[in-house]
mmCIF file of C-alpha atoms and ligand atoms in Angstrom:
data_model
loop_
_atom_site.group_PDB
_atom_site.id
_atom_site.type_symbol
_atom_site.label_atom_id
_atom_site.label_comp_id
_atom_site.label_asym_id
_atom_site.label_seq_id
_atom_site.Cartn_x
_atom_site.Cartn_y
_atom_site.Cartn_z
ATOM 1 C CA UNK A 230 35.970 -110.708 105.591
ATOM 2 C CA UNK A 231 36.201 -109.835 101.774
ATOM 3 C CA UNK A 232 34.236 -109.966 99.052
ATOM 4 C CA UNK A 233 34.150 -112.935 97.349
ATOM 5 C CA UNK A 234 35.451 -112.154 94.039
ATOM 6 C CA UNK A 235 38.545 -110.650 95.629
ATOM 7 C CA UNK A 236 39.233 -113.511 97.711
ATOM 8 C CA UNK A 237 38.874 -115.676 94.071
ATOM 9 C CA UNK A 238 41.564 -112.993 92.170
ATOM 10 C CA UNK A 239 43.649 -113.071 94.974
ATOM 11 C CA UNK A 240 44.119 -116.339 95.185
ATOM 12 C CA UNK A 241 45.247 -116.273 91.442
ATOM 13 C CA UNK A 242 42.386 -118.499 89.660
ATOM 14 C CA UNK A 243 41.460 -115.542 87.565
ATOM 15 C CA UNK A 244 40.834 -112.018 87.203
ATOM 16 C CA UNK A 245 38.237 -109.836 89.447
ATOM 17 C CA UNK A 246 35.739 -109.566 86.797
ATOM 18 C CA UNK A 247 35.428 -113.306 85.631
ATOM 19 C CA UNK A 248 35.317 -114.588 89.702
ATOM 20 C CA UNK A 249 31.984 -111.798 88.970
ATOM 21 C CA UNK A 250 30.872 -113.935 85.772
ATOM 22 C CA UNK A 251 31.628 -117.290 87.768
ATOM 23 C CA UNK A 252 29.564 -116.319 91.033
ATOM 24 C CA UNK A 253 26.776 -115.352 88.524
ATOM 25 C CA UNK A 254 27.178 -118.072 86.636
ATOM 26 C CA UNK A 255 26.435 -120.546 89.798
ATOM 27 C CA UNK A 256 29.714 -121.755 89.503
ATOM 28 C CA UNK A 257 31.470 -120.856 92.896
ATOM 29 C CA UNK A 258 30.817 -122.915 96.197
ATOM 30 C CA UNK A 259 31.423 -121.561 99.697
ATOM 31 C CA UNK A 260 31.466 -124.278 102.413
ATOM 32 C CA UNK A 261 29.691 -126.110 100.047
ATOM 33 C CA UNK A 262 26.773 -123.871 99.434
ATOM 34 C CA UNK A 263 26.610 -122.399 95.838
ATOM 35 C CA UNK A 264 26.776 -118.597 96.514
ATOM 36 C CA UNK A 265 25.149 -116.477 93.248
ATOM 37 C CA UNK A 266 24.982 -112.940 94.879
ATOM 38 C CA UNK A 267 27.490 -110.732 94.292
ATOM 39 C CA UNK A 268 27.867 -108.250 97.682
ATOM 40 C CA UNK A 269 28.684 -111.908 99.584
ATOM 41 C CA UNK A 270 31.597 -111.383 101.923
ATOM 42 C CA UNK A 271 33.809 -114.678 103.074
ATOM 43 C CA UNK A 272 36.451 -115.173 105.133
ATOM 44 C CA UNK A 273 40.001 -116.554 103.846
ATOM 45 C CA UNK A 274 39.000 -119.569 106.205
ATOM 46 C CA UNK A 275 36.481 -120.435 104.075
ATOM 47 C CA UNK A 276 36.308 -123.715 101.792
ATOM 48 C CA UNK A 277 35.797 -121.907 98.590
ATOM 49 C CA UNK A 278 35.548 -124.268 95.259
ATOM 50 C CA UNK A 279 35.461 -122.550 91.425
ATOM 51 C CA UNK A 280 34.521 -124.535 88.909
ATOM 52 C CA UNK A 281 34.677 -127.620 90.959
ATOM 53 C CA UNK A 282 37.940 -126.434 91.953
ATOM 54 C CA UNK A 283 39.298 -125.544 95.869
ATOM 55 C CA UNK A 284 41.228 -122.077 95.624
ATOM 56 C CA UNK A 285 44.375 -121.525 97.262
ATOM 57 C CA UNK A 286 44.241 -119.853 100.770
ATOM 58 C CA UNK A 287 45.906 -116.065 100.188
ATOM 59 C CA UNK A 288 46.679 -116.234 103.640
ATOM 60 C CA UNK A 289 49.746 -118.429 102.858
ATOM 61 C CA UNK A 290 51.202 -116.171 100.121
ATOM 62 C CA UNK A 291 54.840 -114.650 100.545
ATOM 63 C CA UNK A 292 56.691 -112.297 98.735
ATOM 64 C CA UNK A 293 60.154 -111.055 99.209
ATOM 65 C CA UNK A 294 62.646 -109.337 97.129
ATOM 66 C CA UNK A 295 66.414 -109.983 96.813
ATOM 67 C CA UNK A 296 69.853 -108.157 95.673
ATOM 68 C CA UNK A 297 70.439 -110.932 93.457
ATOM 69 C CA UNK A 298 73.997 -111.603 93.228
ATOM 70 C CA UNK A 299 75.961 -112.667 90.108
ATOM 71 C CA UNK A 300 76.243 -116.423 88.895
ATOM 72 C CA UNK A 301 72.852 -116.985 90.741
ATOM 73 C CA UNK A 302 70.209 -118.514 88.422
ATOM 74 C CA UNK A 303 66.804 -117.163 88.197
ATOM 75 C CA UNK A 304 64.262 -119.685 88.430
ATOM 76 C CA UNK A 305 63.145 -121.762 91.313
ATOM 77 C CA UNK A 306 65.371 -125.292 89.874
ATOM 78 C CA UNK A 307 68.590 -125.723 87.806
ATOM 79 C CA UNK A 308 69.046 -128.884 85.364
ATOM 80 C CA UNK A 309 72.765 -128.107 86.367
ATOM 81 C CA UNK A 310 72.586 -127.723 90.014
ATOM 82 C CA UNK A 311 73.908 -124.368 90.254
ATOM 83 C CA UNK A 312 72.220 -122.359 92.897
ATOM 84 C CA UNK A 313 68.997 -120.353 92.412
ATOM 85 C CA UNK A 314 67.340 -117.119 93.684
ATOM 86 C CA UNK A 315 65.412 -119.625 95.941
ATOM 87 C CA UNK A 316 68.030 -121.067 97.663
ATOM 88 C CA UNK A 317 68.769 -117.946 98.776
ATOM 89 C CA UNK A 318 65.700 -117.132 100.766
ATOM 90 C CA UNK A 319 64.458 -119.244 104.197
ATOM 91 C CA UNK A 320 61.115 -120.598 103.756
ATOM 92 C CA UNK A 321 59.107 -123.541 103.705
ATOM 93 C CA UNK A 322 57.120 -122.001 100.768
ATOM 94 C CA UNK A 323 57.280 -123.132 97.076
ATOM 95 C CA UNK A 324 57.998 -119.747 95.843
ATOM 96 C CA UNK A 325 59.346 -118.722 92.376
ATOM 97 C CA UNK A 326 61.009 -115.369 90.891
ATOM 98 C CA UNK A 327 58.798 -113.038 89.346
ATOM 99 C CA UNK A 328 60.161 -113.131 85.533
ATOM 100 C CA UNK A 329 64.315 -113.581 84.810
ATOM 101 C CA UNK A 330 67.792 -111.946 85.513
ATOM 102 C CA UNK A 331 70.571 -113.274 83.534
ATOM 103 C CA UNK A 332 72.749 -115.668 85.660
ATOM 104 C CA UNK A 333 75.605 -112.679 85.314
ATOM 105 C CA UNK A 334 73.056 -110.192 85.721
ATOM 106 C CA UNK A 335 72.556 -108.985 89.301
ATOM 107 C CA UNK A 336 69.684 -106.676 90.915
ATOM 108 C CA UNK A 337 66.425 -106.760 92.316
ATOM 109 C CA UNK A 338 64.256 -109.762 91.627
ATOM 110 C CA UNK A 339 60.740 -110.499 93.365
ATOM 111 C CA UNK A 340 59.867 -113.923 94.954
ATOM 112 C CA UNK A 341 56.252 -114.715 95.470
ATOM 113 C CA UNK A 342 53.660 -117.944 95.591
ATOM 114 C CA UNK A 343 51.368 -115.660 94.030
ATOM 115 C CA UNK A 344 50.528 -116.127 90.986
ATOM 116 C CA UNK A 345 48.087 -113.224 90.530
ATOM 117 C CA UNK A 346 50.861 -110.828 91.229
ATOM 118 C CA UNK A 347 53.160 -112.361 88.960
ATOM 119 C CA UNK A 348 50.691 -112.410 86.258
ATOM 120 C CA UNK A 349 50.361 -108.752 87.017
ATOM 121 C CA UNK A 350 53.598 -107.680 86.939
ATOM 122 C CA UNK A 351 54.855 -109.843 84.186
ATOM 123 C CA UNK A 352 52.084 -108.280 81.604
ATOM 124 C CA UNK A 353 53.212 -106.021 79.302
ATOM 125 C CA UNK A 354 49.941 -103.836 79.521
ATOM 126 C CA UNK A 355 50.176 -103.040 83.114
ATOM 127 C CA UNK A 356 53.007 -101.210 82.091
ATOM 128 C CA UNK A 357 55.378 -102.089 85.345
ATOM 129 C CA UNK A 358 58.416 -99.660 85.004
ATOM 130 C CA UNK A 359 61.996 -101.316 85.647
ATOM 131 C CA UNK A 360 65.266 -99.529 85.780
ATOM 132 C CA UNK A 361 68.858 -101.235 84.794
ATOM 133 C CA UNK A 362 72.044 -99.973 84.851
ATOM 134 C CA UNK A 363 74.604 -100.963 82.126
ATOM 135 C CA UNK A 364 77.824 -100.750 81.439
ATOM 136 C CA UNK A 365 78.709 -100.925 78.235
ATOM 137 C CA UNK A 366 82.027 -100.608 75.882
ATOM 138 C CA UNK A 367 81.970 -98.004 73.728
ATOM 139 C CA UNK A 368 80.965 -94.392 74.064
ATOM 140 C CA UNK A 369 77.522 -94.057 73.793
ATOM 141 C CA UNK A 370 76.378 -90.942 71.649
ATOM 142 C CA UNK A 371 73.460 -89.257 72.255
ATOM 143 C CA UNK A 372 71.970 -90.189 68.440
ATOM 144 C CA UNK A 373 72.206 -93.986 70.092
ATOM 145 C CA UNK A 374 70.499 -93.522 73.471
ATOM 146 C CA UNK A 375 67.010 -91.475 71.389
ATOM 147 C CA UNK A 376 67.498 -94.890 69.249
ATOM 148 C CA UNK A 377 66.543 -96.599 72.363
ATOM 149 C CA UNK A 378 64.129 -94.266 73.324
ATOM 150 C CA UNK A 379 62.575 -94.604 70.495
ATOM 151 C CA UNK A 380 62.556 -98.530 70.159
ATOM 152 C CA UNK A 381 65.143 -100.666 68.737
ATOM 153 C CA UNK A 382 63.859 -104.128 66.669
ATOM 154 C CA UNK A 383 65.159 -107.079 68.674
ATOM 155 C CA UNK A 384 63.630 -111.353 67.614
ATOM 156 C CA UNK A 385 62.106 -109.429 65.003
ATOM 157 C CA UNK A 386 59.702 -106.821 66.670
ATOM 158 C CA UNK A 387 60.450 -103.291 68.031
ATOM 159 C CA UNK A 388 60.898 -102.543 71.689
ATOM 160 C CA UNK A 389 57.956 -99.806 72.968
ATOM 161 C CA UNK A 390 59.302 -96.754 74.280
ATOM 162 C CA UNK A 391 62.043 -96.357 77.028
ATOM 163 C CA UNK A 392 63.681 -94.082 78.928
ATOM 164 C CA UNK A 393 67.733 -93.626 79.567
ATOM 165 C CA UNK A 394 70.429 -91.262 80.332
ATOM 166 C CA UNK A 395 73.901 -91.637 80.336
ATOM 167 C CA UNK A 396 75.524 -92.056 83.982
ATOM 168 C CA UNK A 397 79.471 -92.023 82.957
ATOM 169 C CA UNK A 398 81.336 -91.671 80.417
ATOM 170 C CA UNK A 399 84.545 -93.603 80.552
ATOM 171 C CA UNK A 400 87.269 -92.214 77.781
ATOM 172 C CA UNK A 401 90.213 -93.654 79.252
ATOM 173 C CA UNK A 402 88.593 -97.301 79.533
ATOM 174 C CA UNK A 403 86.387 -96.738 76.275
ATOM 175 C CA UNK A 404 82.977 -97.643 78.372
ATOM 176 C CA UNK A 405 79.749 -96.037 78.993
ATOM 177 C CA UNK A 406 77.669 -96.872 81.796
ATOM 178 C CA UNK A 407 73.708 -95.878 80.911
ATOM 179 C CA UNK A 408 70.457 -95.971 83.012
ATOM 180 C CA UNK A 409 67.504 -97.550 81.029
ATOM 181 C CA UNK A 410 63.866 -97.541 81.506
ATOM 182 C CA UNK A 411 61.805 -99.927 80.228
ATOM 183 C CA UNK A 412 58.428 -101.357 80.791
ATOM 184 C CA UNK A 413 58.683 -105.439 79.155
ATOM 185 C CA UNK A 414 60.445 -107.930 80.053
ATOM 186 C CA UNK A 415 61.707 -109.585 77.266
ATOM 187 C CA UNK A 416 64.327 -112.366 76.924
ATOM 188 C CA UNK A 417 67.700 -110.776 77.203
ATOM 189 C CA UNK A 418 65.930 -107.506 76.248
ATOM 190 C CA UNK A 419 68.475 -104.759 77.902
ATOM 191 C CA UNK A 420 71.458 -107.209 76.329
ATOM 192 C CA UNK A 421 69.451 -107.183 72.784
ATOM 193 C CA UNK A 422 68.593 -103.489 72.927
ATOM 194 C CA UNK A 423 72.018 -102.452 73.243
ATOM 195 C CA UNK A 424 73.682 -105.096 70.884
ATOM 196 C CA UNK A 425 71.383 -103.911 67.853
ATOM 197 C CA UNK A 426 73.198 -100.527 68.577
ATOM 198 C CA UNK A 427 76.359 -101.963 68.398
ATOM 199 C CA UNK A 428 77.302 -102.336 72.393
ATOM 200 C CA UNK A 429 78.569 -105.238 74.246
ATOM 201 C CA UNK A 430 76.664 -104.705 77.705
ATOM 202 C CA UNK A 431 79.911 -106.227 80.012
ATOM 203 C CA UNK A 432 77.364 -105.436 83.628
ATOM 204 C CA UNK A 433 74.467 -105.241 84.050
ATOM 205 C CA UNK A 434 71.897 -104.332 86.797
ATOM 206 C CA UNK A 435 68.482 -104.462 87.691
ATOM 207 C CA UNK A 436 67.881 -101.161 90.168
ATOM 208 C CA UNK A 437 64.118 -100.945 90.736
ATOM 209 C CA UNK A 438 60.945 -102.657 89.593
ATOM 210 C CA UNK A 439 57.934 -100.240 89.948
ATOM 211 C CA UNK A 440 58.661 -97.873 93.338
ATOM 212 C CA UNK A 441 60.531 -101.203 94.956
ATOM 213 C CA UNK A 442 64.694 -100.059 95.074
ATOM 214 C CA UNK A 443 67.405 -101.533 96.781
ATOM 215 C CA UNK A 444 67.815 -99.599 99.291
ATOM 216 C CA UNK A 445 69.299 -101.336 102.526
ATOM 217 C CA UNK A 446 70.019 -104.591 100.634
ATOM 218 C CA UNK A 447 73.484 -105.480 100.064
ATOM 219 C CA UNK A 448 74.227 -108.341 97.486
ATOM 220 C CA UNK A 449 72.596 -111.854 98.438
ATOM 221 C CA UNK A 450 70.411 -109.861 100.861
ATOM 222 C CA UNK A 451 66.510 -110.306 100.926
ATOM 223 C CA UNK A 452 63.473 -108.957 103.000
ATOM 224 C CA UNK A 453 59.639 -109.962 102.577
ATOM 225 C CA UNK A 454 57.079 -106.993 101.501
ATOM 226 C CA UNK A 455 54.613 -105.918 103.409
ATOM 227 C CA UNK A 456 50.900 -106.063 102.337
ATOM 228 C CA UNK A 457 50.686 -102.365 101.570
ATOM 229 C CA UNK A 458 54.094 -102.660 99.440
ATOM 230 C CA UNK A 459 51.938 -105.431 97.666
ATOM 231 C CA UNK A 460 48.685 -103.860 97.135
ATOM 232 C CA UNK A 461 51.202 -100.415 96.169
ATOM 233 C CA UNK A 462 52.076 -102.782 93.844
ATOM 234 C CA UNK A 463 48.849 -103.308 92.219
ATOM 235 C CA UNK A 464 48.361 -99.826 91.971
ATOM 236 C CA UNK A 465 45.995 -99.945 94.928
ATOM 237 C CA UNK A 466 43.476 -101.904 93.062
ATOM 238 C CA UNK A 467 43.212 -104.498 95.178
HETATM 239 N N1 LIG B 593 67.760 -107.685 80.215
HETATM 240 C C1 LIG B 593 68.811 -108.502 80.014
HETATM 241 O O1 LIG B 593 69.409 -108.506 78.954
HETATM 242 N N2 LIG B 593 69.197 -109.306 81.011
HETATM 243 C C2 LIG B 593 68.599 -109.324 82.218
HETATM 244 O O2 LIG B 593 69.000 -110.081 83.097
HETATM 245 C C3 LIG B 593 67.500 -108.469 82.419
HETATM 246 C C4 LIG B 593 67.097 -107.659 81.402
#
């Protein structure tokens, strides 16, 4: 049993605090019963309506995360039939990746049904760290990488801070490869950071998302998350 504001977020319809305005507000049915007090616990079996509305049942949520490979697209259909991060994973789900990786961009990508978590980790002010790896031509100077640090302009509007080092230096083949920090995810934004620097990225990958690496995940390989790796994800608010 949870409470039933939890049960409401979790299911994605909205956030914690306006499932607490709703239930006040008269607006949330349990088995068909309005239910207006706010300690009231239900069960995920429960027929639970907002607004008029049934909520999804948490219970079926998945969420997995993949070493995508490269020349993989990144969303859950492609106008040209080339394969997706979907196709990828077995299950009878209609799950979806959790923002984008380039088609030539490879890394760790997270599959869910859940939109709550998605909306989580896809807003800016939750502040979800993600490392990439890049390899770049050029030798990056030092002057460059506190550019990024500092925020580069990119469509028009400066990047908030980042972090990066530099991983290799490459003299003979004139190429750098850099680890870089960053907390949005905007279109092409590692690409675009590095380009209004002056650097072609020529590889790029996605290493971690929040405490979630890699490790034990070869290329094309996938596991699901547990529910504590989920609620870790949350930052243990849920
Ligand atoms: N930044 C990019 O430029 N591409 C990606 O795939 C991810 C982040």
């Amino acid at each position: 049993m949870e409470r039933l504001q939890k049960i409401i977020a979790l299911s994605g319809y909205c956030s914690r605090r306006k499932a607490e305005e709703l239930i006040s507000n008269g607006k949330v049915k349990v088995n068909g019963t309005i239910i207006s007090e706010m300690g009231y616990k239900a069960s995920f079996s429960d027929f639970i309506e907002v607004e008029g509305n049934p909520i999804e049942n948490t219970q079926d949520k998945v969420y997995y995360i993949l070493n995508k490979p490269r020349g993989v697209v990144a969303t859950a259909k492609d106008d040209k039939g080339r394969k997706t991060v979907v196709d990828l994973i077995k299950t009878n789900k209609r799950i979806y990746p959790v923002g984008r990786l380039d088609y030539d961009t490879t890394g760790l990508i997270i599959l869910t049904n859940d939109g709550e978590l998605t909306n989580y980790l896809t807003h800016p002010k939750n502040n979800i760290e993600k490392v990439y790896v890049a390899k770049i031509n050029g030798l990056i100077s030092k002057d460059d990488l506190k550019k990024l640090c500092n925020g580069v302009i990119i469509d028009g509007r400066k990047t908030s801070r980042a972090k990066s080092k530099i991983l290799k230096i490459d003299k003979k083949n004139n190429s750098s490869v850099v680890e870089l920090i960053i907390h949005e995810g905007r279109n092409h934004q590692v690409k675009k950071m590095f380009e209004s620097i002056g650097y072609k990225v020529e590889k790029l990958k996605r290493e971690s998302i929040s405490f979630l690496t890699l490790d034990g995940l070869k290329s094309g390989d996938y596991r699901a998350l547990s529910i504590k790796e989920v609620k870790k994800l949350y930052g243990d608010k849920n």
